[in-house]
Amino acid sequence: MTIKPAYFMLSLSLLVQSSNLGVLAQIPGIPLPGSQPPVYGSYSAGQNLGQNGSQAGAQGTNGGSQVLSGRVKHDIMPAEKLLSQGKYAEAEGAFRDALVNNPADMQATLGLGVALAKQFKLDGAEDLFDRVLATDPNNAVAYAGKATVLLNRLQSSSGSVRSQRDSYLAQAESLANRAVQLSPAAAEAHYALGCVYKEQGKMDQAASEFRNAVNFDPQHSYAYSSLGQCKLDQGSLVEAAQNFQQAIALNSGNSSAHFGLGSTLLKQGNVDDAIKELNISLYQFPNSWPTRMMLGQAYQTQGNSVAALKEYQLSTLIKPENAEPYIRMADIRQERGDLELALADLRNGLTQIPYNLDLRMRIADITLKLEKPDDAIKNYKTILSMSPNNAQAVKGLSQALYQKAQKAAVGALLASNDYDAALKTLDEAIKLNANDMELQLAKTKLMSLSGNKPDLASMAQPTNDGERIAYAEALMAAGEFLKAQDMIKGVLADQNDAKQTYAVADIALMVKDLDNAEAAYKKGMSLAGSQERGQAGLNKVSQARTTSADDTRVANELSKKNQWDGAISKYRSAISTNPSLAEAHLGLARALEKSKNPNSQTLLEAVQQYGYYLNLRTDMPSKDREKMTKDADKLKEKALKLKEKESRKR
């Protein structure tokens, strides 16, 4: 009598209890639950995995091995059929009935173990595999089952389980290797070992084991889909697609294969077909977080941000400790100009994964864009406490400190510990990244706050857009506003993609280069970028211009009334919003010079502001320019004499 192949399939899904939303969670690298790979592979007529599963191992001890053999018992065939159909609860009942009739039936015991594991009743499944091994210590199938149970445990969101990840994987590898040693020709043993290697990131070894599995069992759909996933991770898209298609041809209910094929098609740019395959996978198993995640990416690629957000949110409900969907939701919010909403998404993720540096960095960067320097400084410091000398955090911290100095009195910042600590951190980071021009420029910009004019002439010219932006910021710190604008204008001219153009626009807005920010937002809209995103940026530019003009007008009125302190405050506010506003620099210079009992530092700042005004007024008549330059030089001499006098008094 010939029996059609039946698959013993062990679930790789986590049944979260009703208090945890009653959904299934899944870890990367393990095939999608709902159509899980057969941990025990297929067995054909003549294989009795329960009673004779140790024959190969027993003979292997004597220097030989053989394929498992025996005769399938007719009384458990209905249970096996239910198991292969995915009716796990019914299969469990059928196997239990068989064991009531014959408690010593090892094949029924193994089948019940699979059915329990498929429902993620892992403790019960493991007990049954242990029971088999107590009777038959060389049962390869039981070892493969125990290895897969350990892999399944890693899907838990429990911190204690995740902290033992390496230990679990080491145990699983040992068990799977034992299964292979006992039954070298068993596809399911090689498959289990491949899954362990894949979870360990050993893609070449995993692919080799999956190939062994399909060589020993050409009908092993799940080994094909796992091999396809390895190829996808390695960037071999054509091979990946072929393996996924073969897996689907063998078993159209293999949701892992549909997921993998959808992911491959998305990487190949075939978005519509990718969405079709991903939806098939979701139909077969709706609660897979990777599929929700990938479908969100597909919708985002299409420009359907509403659908993308929905899928990302569903992904976080299933697997809340995965950082990627939070970051992608924040990307969509930022593209719309909703920075506060982006920040909220990232903070939601941080409550689940407090040690994730990517989330913390994005939060810090967004608070900087929102012009919340104190929050940004705090966030960057936290990152540096977790990752000392992190170059990106060091650059961000210097930017936040500079932003804070623009909003408040520079003297207060220079007197604080933050300034000295930031310079020290920059020095340490530069030692480790000697060729990082952006770090050098960040230090130069920060030092300009203490009156040290950046010597940019001694630096090499920037070679990429990141360096050009940093160079432009240093130029602005030196008061070379027009040169800085030209540098950013060059970066903008290189952009032909709406998303990148909007990114340049955001940077220009953050450093208060309003002219280039306006031009960049308009260019982004002309490149078929989000009109809503572009208009939101233009509104911010317009608001900044209005605010700086209003502050300057109020400051002028206060100056007329000789209310110098109030005027100085308003002029500073205007300049922090629009550093290229020449009138505000001139007004601040005069207010500082005429303020009550100015000290040397105040007068030197006035000289500096006169210089900034002259840099901005390129259309100024030469006669007027010469007069102002001479007056500024005289004021500088006065300030230096006063400084010398002040030092003698100390």
PDB file of C-alpha atoms in Angstrom, residues 156-272:
ATOM      1  CA  SER A 156       8.837  35.504  22.702  1.00  0.00           C
ATOM      2  CA  SER A 157       8.794  39.206  23.547  1.00  0.00           C
ATOM      3  CA  SER A 158      10.044  38.332  27.029  1.00  0.00           C
ATOM      4  CA  GLY A 159      13.241  40.143  27.930  1.00  0.00           C
ATOM      5  CA  SER A 160      14.511  37.169  29.918  1.00  0.00           C
ATOM      6  CA  VAL A 161      14.119  34.907  26.882  1.00  0.00           C
ATOM      7  CA  ARG A 162      15.793  37.385  24.542  1.00  0.00           C
ATOM      8  CA  SER A 163      18.692  37.768  26.972  1.00  0.00           C
ATOM      9  CA  GLN A 164      19.361  34.023  26.626  1.00  0.00           C
ATOM     10  CA  ARG A 165      19.288  34.101  22.840  1.00  0.00           C
ATOM     11  CA  ASP A 166      22.869  32.901  22.358  1.00  0.00           C
ATOM     12  CA  SER A 167      22.375  30.063  24.831  1.00  0.00           C
ATOM     13  CA  TYR A 168      19.149  28.945  23.162  1.00  0.00           C
ATOM     14  CA  LEU A 169      20.755  28.988  19.729  1.00  0.00           C
ATOM     15  CA  ALA A 170      23.763  27.011  20.942  1.00  0.00           C
ATOM     16  CA  GLN A 171      21.475  24.360  22.418  1.00  0.00           C
ATOM     17  CA  ALA A 172      19.347  24.265  19.267  1.00  0.00           C
ATOM     18  CA  GLU A 173      22.451  23.862  17.096  1.00  0.00           C
ATOM     19  CA  SER A 174      23.672  20.978  19.249  1.00  0.00           C
ATOM     20  CA  LEU A 175      20.296  19.217  19.054  1.00  0.00           C
ATOM     21  CA  ALA A 176      19.949  19.714  15.294  1.00  0.00           C
ATOM     22  CA  ASN A 177      23.489  18.466  14.704  1.00  0.00           C
ATOM     23  CA  ARG A 178      22.652  15.400  16.768  1.00  0.00           C
ATOM     24  CA  ALA A 179      19.620  14.767  14.556  1.00  0.00           C
ATOM     25  CA  VAL A 180      21.789  15.012  11.431  1.00  0.00           C
ATOM     26  CA  GLN A 181      24.379  12.645  12.898  1.00  0.00           C
ATOM     27  CA  LEU A 182      21.696  10.101  13.768  1.00  0.00           C
ATOM     28  CA  SER A 183      19.967  10.321  10.390  1.00  0.00           C
ATOM     29  CA  PRO A 184      22.229  11.911   7.746  1.00  0.00           C
ATOM     30  CA  ALA A 185      19.707  11.282   4.973  1.00  0.00           C
ATOM     31  CA  ALA A 186      16.732  12.816   6.812  1.00  0.00           C
ATOM     32  CA  ALA A 187      15.612  16.042   5.135  1.00  0.00           C
ATOM     33  CA  GLU A 188      13.888  17.264   8.276  1.00  0.00           C
ATOM     34  CA  ALA A 189      17.104  17.043  10.311  1.00  0.00           C
ATOM     35  CA  HIS A 190      19.038  19.120   7.775  1.00  0.00           C
ATOM     36  CA  TYR A 191      16.142  21.544   7.590  1.00  0.00           C
ATOM     37  CA  ALA A 192      16.133  22.061  11.370  1.00  0.00           C
ATOM     38  CA  LEU A 193      19.895  22.654  11.352  1.00  0.00           C
ATOM     39  CA  GLY A 194      19.504  25.124   8.485  1.00  0.00           C
ATOM     40  CA  CYS A 195      16.935  27.088  10.474  1.00  0.00           C
ATOM     41  CA  VAL A 196      19.351  27.322  13.403  1.00  0.00           C
ATOM     42  CA  TYR A 197      22.201  28.509  11.184  1.00  0.00           C
ATOM     43  CA  LYS A 198      19.926  31.062   9.549  1.00  0.00           C
ATOM     44  CA  GLU A 199      18.885  32.477  12.903  1.00  0.00           C
ATOM     45  CA  GLN A 200      22.577  32.715  13.825  1.00  0.00           C
ATOM     46  CA  GLY A 201      23.226  34.716  10.654  1.00  0.00           C
ATOM     47  CA  LYS A 202      25.354  31.950   9.094  1.00  0.00           C
ATOM     48  CA  MET A 203      23.731  32.259   5.687  1.00  0.00           C
ATOM     49  CA  ASP A 204      26.172  30.132   3.684  1.00  0.00           C
ATOM     50  CA  GLN A 205      25.917  27.228   6.121  1.00  0.00           C
ATOM     51  CA  ALA A 206      22.139  27.615   6.331  1.00  0.00           C
ATOM     52  CA  ALA A 207      21.802  27.560   2.541  1.00  0.00           C
ATOM     53  CA  SER A 208      23.954  24.419   2.405  1.00  0.00           C
ATOM     54  CA  GLU A 209      21.682  22.624   4.890  1.00  0.00           C
ATOM     55  CA  PHE A 210      18.538  23.690   3.047  1.00  0.00           C
ATOM     56  CA  ARG A 211      20.051  22.331  -0.187  1.00  0.00           C
ATOM     57  CA  ASN A 212      20.718  19.055   1.603  1.00  0.00           C
ATOM     58  CA  ALA A 213      17.091  19.009   2.706  1.00  0.00           C
ATOM     59  CA  VAL A 214      15.727  19.431  -0.836  1.00  0.00           C
ATOM     60  CA  ASN A 215      18.229  16.898  -2.185  1.00  0.00           C
ATOM     61  CA  PHE A 216      16.940  14.273   0.239  1.00  0.00           C
ATOM     62  CA  ASP A 217      13.324  15.383  -0.203  1.00  0.00           C
ATOM     63  CA  PRO A 218      12.599  17.215  -3.496  1.00  0.00           C
ATOM     64  CA  GLN A 219       9.022  17.806  -2.280  1.00  0.00           C
ATOM     65  CA  HIS A 220      10.187  19.834   0.752  1.00  0.00           C
ATOM     66  CA  SER A 221       8.429  23.149  -0.004  1.00  0.00           C
ATOM     67  CA  TYR A 222       9.602  24.843   3.167  1.00  0.00           C
ATOM     68  CA  ALA A 223      13.248  24.036   2.580  1.00  0.00           C
ATOM     69  CA  TYR A 224      12.920  25.725  -0.821  1.00  0.00           C
ATOM     70  CA  SER A 225      11.323  28.824   0.733  1.00  0.00           C
ATOM     71  CA  SER A 226      14.024  28.984   3.422  1.00  0.00           C
ATOM     72  CA  LEU A 227      16.722  28.619   0.782  1.00  0.00           C
ATOM     73  CA  GLY A 228      15.039  31.436  -1.113  1.00  0.00           C
ATOM     74  CA  GLN A 229      15.153  33.632   1.991  1.00  0.00           C
ATOM     75  CA  CYS A 230      18.891  32.993   2.323  1.00  0.00           C
ATOM     76  CA  LYS A 231      19.402  34.021  -1.297  1.00  0.00           C
ATOM     77  CA  LEU A 232      17.254  37.102  -0.776  1.00  0.00           C
ATOM     78  CA  ASP A 233      19.308  38.132   2.257  1.00  0.00           C
ATOM     79  CA  GLN A 234      22.466  37.641   0.191  1.00  0.00           C
ATOM     80  CA  GLY A 235      21.103  39.817  -2.625  1.00  0.00           C
ATOM     81  CA  SER A 236      20.734  37.009  -5.182  1.00  0.00           C
ATOM     82  CA  LEU A 237      17.263  38.063  -6.292  1.00  0.00           C
ATOM     83  CA  VAL A 238      16.918  35.800  -9.346  1.00  0.00           C
ATOM     84  CA  GLU A 239      17.860  32.661  -7.389  1.00  0.00           C
ATOM     85  CA  ALA A 240      15.630  33.743  -4.521  1.00  0.00           C
ATOM     86  CA  ALA A 241      12.626  34.151  -6.827  1.00  0.00           C
ATOM     87  CA  GLN A 242      13.230  30.733  -8.388  1.00  0.00           C
ATOM     88  CA  ASN A 243      13.329  29.027  -4.999  1.00  0.00           C
ATOM     89  CA  PHE A 244      10.200  30.789  -3.774  1.00  0.00           C
ATOM     90  CA  GLN A 245       8.338  29.882  -6.971  1.00  0.00           C
ATOM     91  CA  GLN A 246       9.366  26.237  -6.595  1.00  0.00           C
ATOM     92  CA  ALA A 247       8.163  26.272  -2.984  1.00  0.00           C
ATOM     93  CA  ILE A 248       4.777  27.651  -4.076  1.00  0.00           C
ATOM     94  CA  ALA A 249       4.516  25.096  -6.882  1.00  0.00           C
ATOM     95  CA  LEU A 250       4.988  22.333  -4.303  1.00  0.00           C
ATOM     96  CA  ASN A 251       2.633  23.893  -1.748  1.00  0.00           C
ATOM     97  CA  SER A 252       0.532  26.941  -2.598  1.00  0.00           C
ATOM     98  CA  GLY A 253      -0.352  27.237   1.087  1.00  0.00           C
ATOM     99  CA  ASN A 254       3.237  28.044   2.058  1.00  0.00           C
ATOM    100  CA  SER A 255       2.824  31.615   3.289  1.00  0.00           C
ATOM    101  CA  SER A 256       6.584  31.923   3.846  1.00  0.00           C
ATOM    102  CA  ALA A 257       7.124  31.397   0.130  1.00  0.00           C
ATOM    103  CA  HIS A 258       4.519  34.005  -0.832  1.00  0.00           C
ATOM    104  CA  PHE A 259       6.099  36.446   1.638  1.00  0.00           C
ATOM    105  CA  GLY A 260       9.571  35.787   0.256  1.00  0.00           C
ATOM    106  CA  LEU A 261       8.442  36.123  -3.351  1.00  0.00           C
ATOM    107  CA  GLY A 262       6.642  39.364  -2.519  1.00  0.00           C
ATOM    108  CA  SER A 263       9.781  40.720  -0.821  1.00  0.00           C
ATOM    109  CA  THR A 264      11.890  39.758  -3.828  1.00  0.00           C
ATOM    110  CA  LEU A 265       9.497  41.364  -6.298  1.00  0.00           C
ATOM    111  CA  LEU A 266       9.506  44.554  -4.233  1.00  0.00           C
ATOM    112  CA  LYS A 267      13.305  44.705  -4.366  1.00  0.00           C
ATOM    113  CA  GLN A 268      13.109  44.171  -8.124  1.00  0.00           C
ATOM    114  CA  GLY A 269      10.748  47.151  -8.417  1.00  0.00           C
ATOM    115  CA  ASN A 270       7.677  45.090  -9.317  1.00  0.00           C
ATOM    116  CA  VAL A 271       5.475  46.700  -6.666  1.00  0.00           C
ATOM    117  CA  ASP A 272       2.020  45.607  -7.871  1.00  0.00           C
TER     118      ASP A 272
END
